[in-house]
Coordinates of C-alpha atoms in Angstrom, one line a residue:
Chain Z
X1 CA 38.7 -158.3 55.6
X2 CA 40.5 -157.8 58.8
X3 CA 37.8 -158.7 61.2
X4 CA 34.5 -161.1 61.2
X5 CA 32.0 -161.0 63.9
X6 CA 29.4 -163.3 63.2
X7 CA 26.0 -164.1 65.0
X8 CA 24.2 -167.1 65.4
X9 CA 20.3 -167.4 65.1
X10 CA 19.8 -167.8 68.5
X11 CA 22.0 -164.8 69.4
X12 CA 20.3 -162.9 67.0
X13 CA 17.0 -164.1 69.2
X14 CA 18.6 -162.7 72.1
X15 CA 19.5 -159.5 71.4
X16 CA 16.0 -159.3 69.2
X17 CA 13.8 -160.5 72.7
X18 CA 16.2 -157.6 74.6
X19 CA 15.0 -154.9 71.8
X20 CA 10.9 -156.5 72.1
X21 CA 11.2 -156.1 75.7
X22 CA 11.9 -152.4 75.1
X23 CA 8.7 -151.9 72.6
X24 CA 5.3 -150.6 74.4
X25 CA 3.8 -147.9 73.4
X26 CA 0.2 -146.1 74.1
X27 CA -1.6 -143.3 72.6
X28 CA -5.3 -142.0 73.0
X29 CA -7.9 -140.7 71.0
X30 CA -11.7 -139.7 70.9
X31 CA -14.5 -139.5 68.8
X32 CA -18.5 -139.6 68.9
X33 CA -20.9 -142.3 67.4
X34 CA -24.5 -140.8 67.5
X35 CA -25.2 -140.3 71.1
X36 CA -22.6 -141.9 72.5
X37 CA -19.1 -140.0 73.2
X38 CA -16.2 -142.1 73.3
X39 CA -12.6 -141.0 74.8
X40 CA -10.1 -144.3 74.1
X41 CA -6.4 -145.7 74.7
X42 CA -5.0 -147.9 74.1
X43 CA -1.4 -149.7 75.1
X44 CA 0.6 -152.0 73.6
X45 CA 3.7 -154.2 74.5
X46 CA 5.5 -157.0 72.4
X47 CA 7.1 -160.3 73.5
X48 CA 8.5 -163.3 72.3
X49 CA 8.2 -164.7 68.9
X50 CA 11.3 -166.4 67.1
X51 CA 13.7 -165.0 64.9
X52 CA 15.1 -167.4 62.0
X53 CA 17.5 -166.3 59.3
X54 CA 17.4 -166.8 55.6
X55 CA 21.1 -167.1 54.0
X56 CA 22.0 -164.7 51.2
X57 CA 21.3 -163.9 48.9
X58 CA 17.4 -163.0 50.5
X59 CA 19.4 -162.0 53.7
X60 CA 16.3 -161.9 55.5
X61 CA 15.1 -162.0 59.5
X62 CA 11.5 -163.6 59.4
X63 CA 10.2 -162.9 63.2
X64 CA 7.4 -165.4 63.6
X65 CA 4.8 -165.2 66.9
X66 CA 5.3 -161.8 68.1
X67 CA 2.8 -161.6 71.1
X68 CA 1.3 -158.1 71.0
X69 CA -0.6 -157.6 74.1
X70 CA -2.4 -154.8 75.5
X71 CA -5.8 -153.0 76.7
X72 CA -8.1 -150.8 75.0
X73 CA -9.5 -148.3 77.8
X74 CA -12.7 -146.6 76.8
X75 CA -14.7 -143.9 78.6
X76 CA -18.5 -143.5 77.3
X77 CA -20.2 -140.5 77.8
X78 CA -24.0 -140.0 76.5
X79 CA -27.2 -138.3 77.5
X80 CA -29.9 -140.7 77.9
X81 CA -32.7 -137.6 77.3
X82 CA -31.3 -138.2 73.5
X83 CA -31.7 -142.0 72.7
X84 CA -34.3 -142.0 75.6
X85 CA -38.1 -140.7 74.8
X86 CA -40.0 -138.3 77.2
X87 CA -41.9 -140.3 79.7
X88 CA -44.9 -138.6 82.3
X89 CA -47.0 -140.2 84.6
X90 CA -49.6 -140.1 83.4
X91 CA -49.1 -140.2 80.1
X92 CA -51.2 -137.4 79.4
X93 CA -52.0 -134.2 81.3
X94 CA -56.3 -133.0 81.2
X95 CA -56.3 -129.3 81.4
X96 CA -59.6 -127.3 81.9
X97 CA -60.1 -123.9 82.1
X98 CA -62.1 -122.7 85.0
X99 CA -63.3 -118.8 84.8
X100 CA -62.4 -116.2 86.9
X101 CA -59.7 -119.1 88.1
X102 CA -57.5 -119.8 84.9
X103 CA -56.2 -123.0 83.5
X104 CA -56.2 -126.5 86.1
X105 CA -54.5 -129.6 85.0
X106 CA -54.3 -133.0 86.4
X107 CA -50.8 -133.9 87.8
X108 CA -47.8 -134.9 86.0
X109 CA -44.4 -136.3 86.5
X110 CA -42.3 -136.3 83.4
X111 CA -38.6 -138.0 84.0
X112 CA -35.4 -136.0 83.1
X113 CA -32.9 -139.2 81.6
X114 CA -29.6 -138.3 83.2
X115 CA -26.2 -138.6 81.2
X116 CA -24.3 -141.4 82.1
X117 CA -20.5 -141.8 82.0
X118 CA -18.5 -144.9 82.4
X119 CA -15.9 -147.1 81.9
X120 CA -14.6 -149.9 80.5
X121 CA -11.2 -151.7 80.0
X122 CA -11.0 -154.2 76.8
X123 CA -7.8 -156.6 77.1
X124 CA -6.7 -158.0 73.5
X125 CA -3.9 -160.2 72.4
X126 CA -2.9 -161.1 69.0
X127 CA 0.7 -162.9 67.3
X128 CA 2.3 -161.1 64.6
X129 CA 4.9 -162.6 61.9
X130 CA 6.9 -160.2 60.1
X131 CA 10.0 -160.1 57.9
X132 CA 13.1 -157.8 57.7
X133 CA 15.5 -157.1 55.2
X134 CA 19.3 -156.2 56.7
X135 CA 21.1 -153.0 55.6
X136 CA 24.5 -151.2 56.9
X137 CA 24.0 -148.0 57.7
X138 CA 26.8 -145.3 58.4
X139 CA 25.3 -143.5 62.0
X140 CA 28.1 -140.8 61.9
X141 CA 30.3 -142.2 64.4
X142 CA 28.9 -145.3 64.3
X143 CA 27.9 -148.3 61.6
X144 CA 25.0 -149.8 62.2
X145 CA 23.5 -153.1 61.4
X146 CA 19.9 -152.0 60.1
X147 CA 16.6 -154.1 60.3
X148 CA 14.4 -152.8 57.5
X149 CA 11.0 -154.1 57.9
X150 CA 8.6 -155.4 55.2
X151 CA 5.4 -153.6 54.8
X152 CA 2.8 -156.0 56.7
X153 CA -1.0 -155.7 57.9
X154 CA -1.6 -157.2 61.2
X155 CA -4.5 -159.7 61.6
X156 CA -6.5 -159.3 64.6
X157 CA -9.9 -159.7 65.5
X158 CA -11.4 -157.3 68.2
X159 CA -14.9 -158.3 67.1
X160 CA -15.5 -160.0 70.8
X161 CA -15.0 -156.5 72.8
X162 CA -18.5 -156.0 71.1
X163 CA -20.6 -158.2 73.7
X164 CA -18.0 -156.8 76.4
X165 CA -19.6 -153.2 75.9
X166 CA -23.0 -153.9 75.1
X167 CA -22.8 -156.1 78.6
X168 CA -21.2 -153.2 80.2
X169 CA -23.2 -150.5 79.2
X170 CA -26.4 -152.3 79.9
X171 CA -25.4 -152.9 83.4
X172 CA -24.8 -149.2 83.7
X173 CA -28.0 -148.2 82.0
X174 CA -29.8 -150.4 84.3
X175 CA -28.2 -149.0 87.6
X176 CA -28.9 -145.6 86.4
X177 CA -32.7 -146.2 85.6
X178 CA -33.3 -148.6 88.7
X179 CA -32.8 -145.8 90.6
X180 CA -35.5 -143.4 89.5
X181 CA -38.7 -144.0 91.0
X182 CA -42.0 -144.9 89.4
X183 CA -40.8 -146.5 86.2
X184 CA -39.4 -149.9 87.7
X185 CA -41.9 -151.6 85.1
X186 CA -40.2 -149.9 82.2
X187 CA -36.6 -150.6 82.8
X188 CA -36.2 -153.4 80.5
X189 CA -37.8 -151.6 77.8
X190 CA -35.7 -148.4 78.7
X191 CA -32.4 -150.7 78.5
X192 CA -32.9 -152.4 75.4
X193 CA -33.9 -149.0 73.6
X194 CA -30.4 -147.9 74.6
X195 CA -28.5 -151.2 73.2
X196 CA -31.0 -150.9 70.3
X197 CA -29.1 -147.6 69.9
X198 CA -25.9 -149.0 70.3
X199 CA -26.0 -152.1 68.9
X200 CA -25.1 -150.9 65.5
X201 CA -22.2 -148.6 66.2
X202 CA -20.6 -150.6 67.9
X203 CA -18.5 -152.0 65.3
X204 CA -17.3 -148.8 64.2
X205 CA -16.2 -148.3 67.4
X206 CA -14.1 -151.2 67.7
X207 CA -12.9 -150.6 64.4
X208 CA -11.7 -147.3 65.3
X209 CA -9.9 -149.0 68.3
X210 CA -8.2 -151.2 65.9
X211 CA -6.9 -148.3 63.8
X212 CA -5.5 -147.3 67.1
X213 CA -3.9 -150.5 67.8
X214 CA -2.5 -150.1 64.5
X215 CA -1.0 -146.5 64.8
X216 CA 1.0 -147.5 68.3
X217 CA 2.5 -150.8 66.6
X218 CA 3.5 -148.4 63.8
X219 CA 5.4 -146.2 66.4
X220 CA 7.0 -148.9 67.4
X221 CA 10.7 -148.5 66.1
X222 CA 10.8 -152.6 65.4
X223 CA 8.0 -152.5 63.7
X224 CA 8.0 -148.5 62.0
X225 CA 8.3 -149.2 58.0
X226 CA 9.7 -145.7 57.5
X227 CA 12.7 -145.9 60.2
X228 CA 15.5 -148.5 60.0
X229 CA 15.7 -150.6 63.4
X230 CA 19.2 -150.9 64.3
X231 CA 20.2 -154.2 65.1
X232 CA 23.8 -154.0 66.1
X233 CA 26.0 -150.7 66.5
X234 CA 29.8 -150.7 66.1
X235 CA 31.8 -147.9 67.5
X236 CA 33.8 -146.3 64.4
X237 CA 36.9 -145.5 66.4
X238 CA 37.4 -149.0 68.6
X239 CA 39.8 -148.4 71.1
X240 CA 42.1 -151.0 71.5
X241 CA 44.1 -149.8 74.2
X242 CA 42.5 -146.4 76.7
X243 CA 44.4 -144.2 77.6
X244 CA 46.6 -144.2 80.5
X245 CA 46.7 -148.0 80.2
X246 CA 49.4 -148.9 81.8
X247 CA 51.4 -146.0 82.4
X248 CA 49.9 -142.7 83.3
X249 CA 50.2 -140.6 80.1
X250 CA 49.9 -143.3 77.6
X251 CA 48.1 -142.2 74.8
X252 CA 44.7 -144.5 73.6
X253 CA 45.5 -146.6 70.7
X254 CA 42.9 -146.5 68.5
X255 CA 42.0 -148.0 65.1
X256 CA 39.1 -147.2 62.2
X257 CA 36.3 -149.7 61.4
X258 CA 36.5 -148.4 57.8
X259 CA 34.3 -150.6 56.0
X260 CA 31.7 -152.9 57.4
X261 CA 29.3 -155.2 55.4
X262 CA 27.1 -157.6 56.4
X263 CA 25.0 -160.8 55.1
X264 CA 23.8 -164.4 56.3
X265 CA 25.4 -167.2 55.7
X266 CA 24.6 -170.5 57.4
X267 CA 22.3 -169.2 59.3
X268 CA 24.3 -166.7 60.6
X269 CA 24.4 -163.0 61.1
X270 CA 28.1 -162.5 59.3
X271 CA 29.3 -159.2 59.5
X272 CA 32.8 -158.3 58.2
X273 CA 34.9 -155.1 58.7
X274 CA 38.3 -153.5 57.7
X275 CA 40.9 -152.0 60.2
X276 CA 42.3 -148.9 58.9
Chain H
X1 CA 30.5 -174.0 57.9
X2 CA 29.0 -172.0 60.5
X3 CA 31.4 -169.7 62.3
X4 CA 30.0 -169.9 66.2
X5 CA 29.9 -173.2 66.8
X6 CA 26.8 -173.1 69.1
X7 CA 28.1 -169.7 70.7
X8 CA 26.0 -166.7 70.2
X9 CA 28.3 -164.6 69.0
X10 CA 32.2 -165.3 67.4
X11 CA 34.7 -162.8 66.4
X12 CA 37.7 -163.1 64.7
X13 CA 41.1 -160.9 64.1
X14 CA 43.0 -161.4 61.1
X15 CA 46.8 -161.4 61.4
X16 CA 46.8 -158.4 58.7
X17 CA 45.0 -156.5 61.4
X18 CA 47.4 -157.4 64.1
X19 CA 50.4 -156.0 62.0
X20 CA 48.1 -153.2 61.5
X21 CA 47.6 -152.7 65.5
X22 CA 51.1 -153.1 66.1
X23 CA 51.5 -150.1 63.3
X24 CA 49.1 -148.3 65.3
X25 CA 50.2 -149.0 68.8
X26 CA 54.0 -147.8 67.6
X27 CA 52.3 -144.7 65.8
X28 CA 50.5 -143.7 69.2
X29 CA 53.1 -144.8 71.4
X30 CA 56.5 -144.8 70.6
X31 CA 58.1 -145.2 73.7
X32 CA 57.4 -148.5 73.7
X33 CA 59.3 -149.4 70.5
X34 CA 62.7 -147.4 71.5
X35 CA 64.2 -147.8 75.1
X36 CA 67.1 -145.6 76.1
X37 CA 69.2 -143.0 78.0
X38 CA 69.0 -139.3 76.8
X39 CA 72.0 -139.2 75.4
X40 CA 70.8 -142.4 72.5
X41 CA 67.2 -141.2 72.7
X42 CA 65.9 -138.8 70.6
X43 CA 62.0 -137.0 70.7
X44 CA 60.9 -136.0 73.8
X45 CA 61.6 -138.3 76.9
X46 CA 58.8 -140.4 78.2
X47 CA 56.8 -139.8 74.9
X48 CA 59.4 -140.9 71.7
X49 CA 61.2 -143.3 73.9
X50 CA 61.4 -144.8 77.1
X51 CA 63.3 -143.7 79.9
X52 CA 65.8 -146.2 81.4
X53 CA 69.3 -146.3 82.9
X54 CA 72.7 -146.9 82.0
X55 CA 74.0 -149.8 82.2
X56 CA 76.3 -150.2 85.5
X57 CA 79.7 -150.1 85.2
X58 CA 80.7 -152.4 88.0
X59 CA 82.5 -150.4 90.6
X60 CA 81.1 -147.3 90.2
X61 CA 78.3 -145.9 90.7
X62 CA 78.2 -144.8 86.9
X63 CA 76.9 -146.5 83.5
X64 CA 77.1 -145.8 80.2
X65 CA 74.3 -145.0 77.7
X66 CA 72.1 -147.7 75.9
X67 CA 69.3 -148.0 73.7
X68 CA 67.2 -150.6 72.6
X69 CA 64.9 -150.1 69.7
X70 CA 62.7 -152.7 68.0
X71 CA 62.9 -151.8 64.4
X72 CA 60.4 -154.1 63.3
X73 CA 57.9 -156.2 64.4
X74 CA 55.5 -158.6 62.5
X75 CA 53.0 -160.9 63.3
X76 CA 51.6 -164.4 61.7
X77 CA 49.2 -166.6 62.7
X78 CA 49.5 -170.3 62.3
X79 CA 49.3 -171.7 58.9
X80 CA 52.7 -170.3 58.1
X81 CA 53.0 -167.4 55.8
X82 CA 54.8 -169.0 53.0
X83 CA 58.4 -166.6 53.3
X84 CA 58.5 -166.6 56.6
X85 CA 61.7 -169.0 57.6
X86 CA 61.8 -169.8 61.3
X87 CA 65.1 -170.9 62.1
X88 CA 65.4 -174.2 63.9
X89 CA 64.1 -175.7 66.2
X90 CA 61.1 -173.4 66.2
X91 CA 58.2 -174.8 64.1
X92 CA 54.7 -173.0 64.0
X93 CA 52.0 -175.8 65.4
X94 CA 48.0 -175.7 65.8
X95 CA 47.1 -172.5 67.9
X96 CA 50.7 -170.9 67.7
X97 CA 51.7 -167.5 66.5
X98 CA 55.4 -166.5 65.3
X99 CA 56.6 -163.2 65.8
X100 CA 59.4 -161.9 63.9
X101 CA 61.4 -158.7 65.4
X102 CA 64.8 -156.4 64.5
X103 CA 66.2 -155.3 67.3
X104 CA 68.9 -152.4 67.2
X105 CA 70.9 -152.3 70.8
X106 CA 73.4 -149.2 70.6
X107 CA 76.2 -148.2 73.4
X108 CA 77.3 -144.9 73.6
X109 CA 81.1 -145.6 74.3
X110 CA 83.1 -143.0 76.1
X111 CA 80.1 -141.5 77.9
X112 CA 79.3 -142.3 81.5
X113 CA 76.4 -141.3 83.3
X114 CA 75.6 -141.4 87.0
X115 CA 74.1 -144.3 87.6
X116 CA 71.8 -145.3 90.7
X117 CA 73.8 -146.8 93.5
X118 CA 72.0 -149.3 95.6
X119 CA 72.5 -148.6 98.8
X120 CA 74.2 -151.6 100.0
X121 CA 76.9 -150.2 98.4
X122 CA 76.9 -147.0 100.4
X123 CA 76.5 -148.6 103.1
X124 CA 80.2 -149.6 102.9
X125 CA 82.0 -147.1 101.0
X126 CA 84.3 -145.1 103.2
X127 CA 83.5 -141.5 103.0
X128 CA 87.6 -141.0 103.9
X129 CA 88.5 -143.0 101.6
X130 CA 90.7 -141.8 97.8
X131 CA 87.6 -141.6 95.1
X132 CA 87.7 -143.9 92.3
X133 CA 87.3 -141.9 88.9
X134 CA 85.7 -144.1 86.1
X135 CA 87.8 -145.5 83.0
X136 CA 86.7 -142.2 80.3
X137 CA 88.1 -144.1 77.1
X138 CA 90.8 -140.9 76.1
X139 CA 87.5 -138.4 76.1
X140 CA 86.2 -140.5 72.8
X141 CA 82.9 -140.6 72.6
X142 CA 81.8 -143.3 70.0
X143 CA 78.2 -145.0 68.8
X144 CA 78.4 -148.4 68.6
X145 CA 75.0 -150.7 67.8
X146 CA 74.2 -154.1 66.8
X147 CA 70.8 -155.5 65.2
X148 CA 69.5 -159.0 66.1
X149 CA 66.5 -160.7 64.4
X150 CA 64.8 -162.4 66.8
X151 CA 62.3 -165.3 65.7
X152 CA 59.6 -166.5 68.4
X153 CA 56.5 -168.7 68.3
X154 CA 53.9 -168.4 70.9
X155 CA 50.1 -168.8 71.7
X156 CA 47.3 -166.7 72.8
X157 CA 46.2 -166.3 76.1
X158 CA 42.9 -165.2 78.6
X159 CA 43.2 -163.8 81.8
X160 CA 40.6 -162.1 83.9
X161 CA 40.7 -159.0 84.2
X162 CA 39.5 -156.0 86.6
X163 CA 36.1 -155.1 85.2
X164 CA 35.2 -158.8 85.6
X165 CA 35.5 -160.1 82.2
X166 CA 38.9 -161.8 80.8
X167 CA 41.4 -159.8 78.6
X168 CA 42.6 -161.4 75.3
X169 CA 46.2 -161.5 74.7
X170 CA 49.9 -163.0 73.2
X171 CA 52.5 -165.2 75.0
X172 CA 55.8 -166.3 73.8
X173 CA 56.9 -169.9 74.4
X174 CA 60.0 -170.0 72.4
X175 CA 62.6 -167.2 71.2
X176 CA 65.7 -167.6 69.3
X177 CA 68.1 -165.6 68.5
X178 CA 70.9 -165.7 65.5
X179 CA 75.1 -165.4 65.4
X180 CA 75.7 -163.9 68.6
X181 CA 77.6 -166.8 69.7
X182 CA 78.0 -167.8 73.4
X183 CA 75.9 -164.8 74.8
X184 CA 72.8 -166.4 72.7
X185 CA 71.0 -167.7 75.7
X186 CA 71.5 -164.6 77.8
X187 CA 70.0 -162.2 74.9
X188 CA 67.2 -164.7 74.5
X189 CA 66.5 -164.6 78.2
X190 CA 66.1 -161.2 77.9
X191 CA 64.4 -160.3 74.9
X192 CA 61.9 -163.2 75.9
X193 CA 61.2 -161.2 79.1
X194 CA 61.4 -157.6 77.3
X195 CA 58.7 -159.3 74.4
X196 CA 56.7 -160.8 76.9
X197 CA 56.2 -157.5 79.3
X198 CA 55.4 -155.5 76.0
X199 CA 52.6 -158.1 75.0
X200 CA 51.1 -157.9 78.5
X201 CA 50.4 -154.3 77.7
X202 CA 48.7 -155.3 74.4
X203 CA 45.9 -157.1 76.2
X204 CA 42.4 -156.6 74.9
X205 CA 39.2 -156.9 77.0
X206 CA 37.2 -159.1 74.3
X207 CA 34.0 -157.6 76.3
X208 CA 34.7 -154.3 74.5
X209 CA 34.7 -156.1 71.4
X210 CA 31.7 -153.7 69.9
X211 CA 30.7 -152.6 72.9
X212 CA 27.1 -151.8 73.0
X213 CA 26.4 -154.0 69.8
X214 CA 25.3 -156.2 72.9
X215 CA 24.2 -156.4 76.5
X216 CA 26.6 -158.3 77.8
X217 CA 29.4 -160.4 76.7
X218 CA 31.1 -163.0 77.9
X219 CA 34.1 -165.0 77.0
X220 CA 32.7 -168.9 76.0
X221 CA 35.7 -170.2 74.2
X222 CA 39.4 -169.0 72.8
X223 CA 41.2 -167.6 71.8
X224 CA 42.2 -169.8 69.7
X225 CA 44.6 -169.1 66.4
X226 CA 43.4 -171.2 63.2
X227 CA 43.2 -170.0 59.8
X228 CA 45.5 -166.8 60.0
X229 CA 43.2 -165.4 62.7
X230 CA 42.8 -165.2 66.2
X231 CA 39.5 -166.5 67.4
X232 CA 36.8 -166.0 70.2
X233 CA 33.5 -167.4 70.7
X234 CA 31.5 -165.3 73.4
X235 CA 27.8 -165.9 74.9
X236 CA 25.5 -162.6 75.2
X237 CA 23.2 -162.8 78.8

C-alpha cells in the first residue's frame, strides 16, 4: 500500500466525543389514557462515554458510558366532570307540587368540575454501552470509514417520573377544587378520586414516553441500526498541489485514493490506501 | 507495534507513492521538468516547458539557446533500495532520502538570441560608437546536448506555512555529480540550487492530509523517513 493513516484509541475518542456532541434530537407525540389527554416530547442529547478498540479480526469499537440526557415535557388535559361525580348542595332537592302554582323545590347548588390543563417537565438520564462493527464504504467521491452499529436495547428506568406526576397533578387538582366554594370539606376526597383515577395509567404513560425516548435515540445517526455512521471521510481526488501554487497558471496536481481498507491492529484504527 | 506513538493520528507516504507523485506532478506540469528557450523547447511555452533566457554571450547583449530537461527522477527512502549505487562519498543514513536524476542540458550552437542587457551596461555603451556584431559560427546552426546523472541524499523538512499549519517537504544535503571533470563543482552548485527550488514547490500542508476526516490537525512530530516511508505523527484538537 502507498499510504497508512492510522488512529489511536484516544483519537478515535476524540473525533467520536466531536460526533456525540453533534447527536440531540427531539420529537413529540400524543395520546389519551381514560380521562386524561396527554400531548408529550421529549429531547435527547449524548455525551461522553469511552471508545476502546478490539484488534482484528473482531475489528470492533465498544462505546461504553454514553450519557443520554434529556426531558420528557408533558401537557395533561382532562375534564374533571368525567372522573369527578355530580355533587349538589344539598344532596337532594324536595319538590312539591302546589295547585293553581305548579311545581316548588327546595334550593340546590350542583358544581360544574372544570377541565384542567397543565404541565409538567420530567428530566431523565441514563448510560448506554454499545458496539460497532467498521466497514469502508465508497461515498461517490469520497471513501468513508463506516461505523455499523450492533443492534442494542437500551436500559432505563423512568419508573420514578410516576410519583413526579401523581405529585403534580394532585397539586393542580387541589388548586383547582380549593377554589370553588362550599365543598372545602370534600377536597381531599375529590383529590384522591382523581389519583385513584390515575394511579393506574400512569405506567402506561411512562411507558409510552419511553418508546419515545427510544424512537429519537434511533434517529440518532450514531446510534440508527439501518444507516452506517461515517467515522472518517477521505477525499477521492487528494490534491497534492492546488492550482496556481506557485505560479499563476499552474495546474493542481492531483492523485486517486484508489483503494482503501481498513482494520485494528494494536489498538489502533489502521487504515491503508493506494495512490493511483 | 503501534503506529502513533502516543499521537492521535500518524500517516505515512511510501516512497512508491512519491515516484508516483513525481509521475503525476511531471504529467500535470511539465514545465517544471524541461527548462529552455523557444528555439530547444517544444509544446506550448509556459505550459510544456519553462521559459528562461539564453545564456549571455559575454559582450553582447545576445545568448544563445539552452535547455535543461530532467529526464528522470526517482525517489528512495532510507533503508537503501538494493540497486541503487550511490557513488562515493554519499551514503544513505537514518532519516535520509536519495534522489537519483538524468539531466539532458542541450546548446543550440550557431543561434543567438537577444539577450536582456542589464543596464549597467547601457549605461556606458557609446551610442556613437561602431556596433559589435556577435561571432555567428559560418550560419551553422547545430544541437549539441549532454546528460548528467546526478546522485543526491537529503532529509525531510517542516516549515510553517501561511494557513497556520506547517508544510511537509524534501531538502538536499549532498549532490554529486559524475565525469564532467573540473566543472564538477560548478554543475553541482547548480543543480543543488535548481533541485532544491523544484522541491520547495513540492511542499505539502500535512493539515490537508484527509481534510475533513478531522477537525483539526496539527503537526506533533516528523517527518521523519524510516522504513521506506516518510512519516508524520499529528494531534487532532
Amino acid at each position: 500500500m502507498d499510504t497508512t493513516l492510522a488512529v489511536s484509541e484516544p483519537g478515535v475518542n476524540v473525533v467520536l466525543q466531536k460526533a456525540l456532541a453533534l447527536a440531540h434530537a427531539s420529537k413529540s407525540a400524543s395520546a389519551s389514557w381514560g380521562p386524561f389527554e396527554v400531548g408529550y416530547s421529549a429531547s435527547v442529547a449524548l455525551s461522553g462515554g469511552t471508545a476502546t478498540l478490539q484488534n482484528a479480526p473482531a475489528n470492533k469499537l465498544d462505546l461504553q458510558g454514553i450519557h443520554v440526557a434529556g426531558s420528557v415535557s408533558a401537557y395533561f388535559t382532562f375534564d374533571l366532570g368525567k372522573i369527578l361525580p355530580t355533587i349538589c348542595i344539598p344532596p337532594f332537592q324536595v319538590c312539591v307540587s302546589i295547585p293553581f302554582i305548579g311545581t316548588v323545590c327546595t334550593p340546590q347548588v350542583c358544581i360544574h368540575w372544570p377541565s384542567v390543563t397543565m404541565g409538567v417537565n420530567l428530566p431523565f438520564a441514563f448510560n448506554l454501552d454499545v458496539s460497532f462493527g467498521f466497514r469502508v464504504d465508497d461515498l461517490g467521491s469520497q471513501w468513508g470509514i463506516d461505523l455499523l452499529i450492533d443492534p442494542f436495547s437500551p436500559r432505563f428506568d423512568l419508573s420514578p417520573m410516576g410519583p413526579v406526576i401523581i405529585a403534580a397533578i394532585q397539586a393542580q387538582v387541589s388548586a383547582t377544587l380549593g377554589t370553588i366554594p362550599l365543598i372545602g370539606g370534600l377536597i381531599a376526597g375529590l383529590v384522591n378520586t382523581v389519583i385513584g383515577t390515575l394511579t393506574p395509567l400512569v405506567s402506561g404513560i411512562i411507558a409510552a414516553f419511553g418508546d419515545l425516548i427510544n424512537l429519537i435515540l434511533s434517529l440518532l445517526d450514531l446510534l440508527n441500526v439501518s444507516i452506517p455512521f461515517t467515522l472518517l471521510k477521505f477525499d477521492k481526488t487528494q490534491t497534492f498541489l492546488p492550482a496556481n501554487v506557485p505560479l499563476m497558471g499552474d495546474a493542481p496536481v492531483n492523485m486517486t485514493l484508489a483503494v482503501l481498507q481498513a482494520q485494528v491492529l494494536d489498538r489502533e484504527l489502521v487504515a491503508e490506501a493506494s495512490l493511483a | 507495534m503501534a503506529l502513533t506513538l502516543g499521537h492521535h493520528v500518524f500517516a505515512s507516504i511510501n516512497e512508491s507513492a512519491f515516484n508516483k507523485f513525481i509521475g503525476a506532478f511531471r504529467l500535470a506540469r511539465p514545465k517544471y521538468f524541461f527548462y529552455a528557450c523557444p528555439p530547444l523547447g517544444s509544446g506550448v511555452p509556459g505550459v510544456a516547458f519553462y521559459v528562461i533566457p539564453p545564456l549571455p554571450i559575454p559582450g553582447t547583449n545576445s545568448g544563445m539557446p539552452i535547455s535543461v530537461r530532467i529526464l528522470q527522477a526517482s525517489l528512495d527512502f532510507t533503508p537503501t533500495q538494493p540497486g541503487l549505487n550511490l557513488p562515493p562519498p554519499l551514503s544513505l543514513g537514518p532519516n535520509q532520502f536519495a534522489l537519483s536524476v538524468d539531466l539532458e542540458v542541450c546548446f543550440l550552437c550557431g543561434v543567438l538570441q537577444k539577450a536582456p542587457d542589464p543596464a549597467g551596461n547601457q549605461d556606458r555603451r557609446n551610442p556613437e560608437g561602431p556596433g559589435r556584431e556577435p561571432y555567428h559560427n559560418d550560419g551553422r546552426i547545430q544541437k549539441e546536448c549532454a546528460k548528467l546523472s546526478i546522485w543526491a541524499i537529503g532529509h525531510p523538512v517542516s516549515t510553517p506555512n501561511t494557513h497556520g499549519g506547517r508544510d511537509i517537504g524534501l531538502h538536499i544535503d549532498h549532490l554529486v555529480i559524475k565525469e564532467v571533470g573540473a566543472l564538477e563543482a560548478l554543475l553541482e552548485c547548480y543543480s543543488e540550487t535548481m533541485l532544491n527550488t523544484l522541491l520547495d514547490t513540492l511542499r505539502y500542508p500535512v493539515e490537508q492530509f484527509a481534510l475533513g476526516a478531522f477537525g483539526s490537525l496539527s503537526l506533533a512530530d516528523g517527518p521523519k523517513i524510516a522504513d521506506n516511508q516518510l512519516k508524520v505523527w499529528a494531534d487532532i484538537s
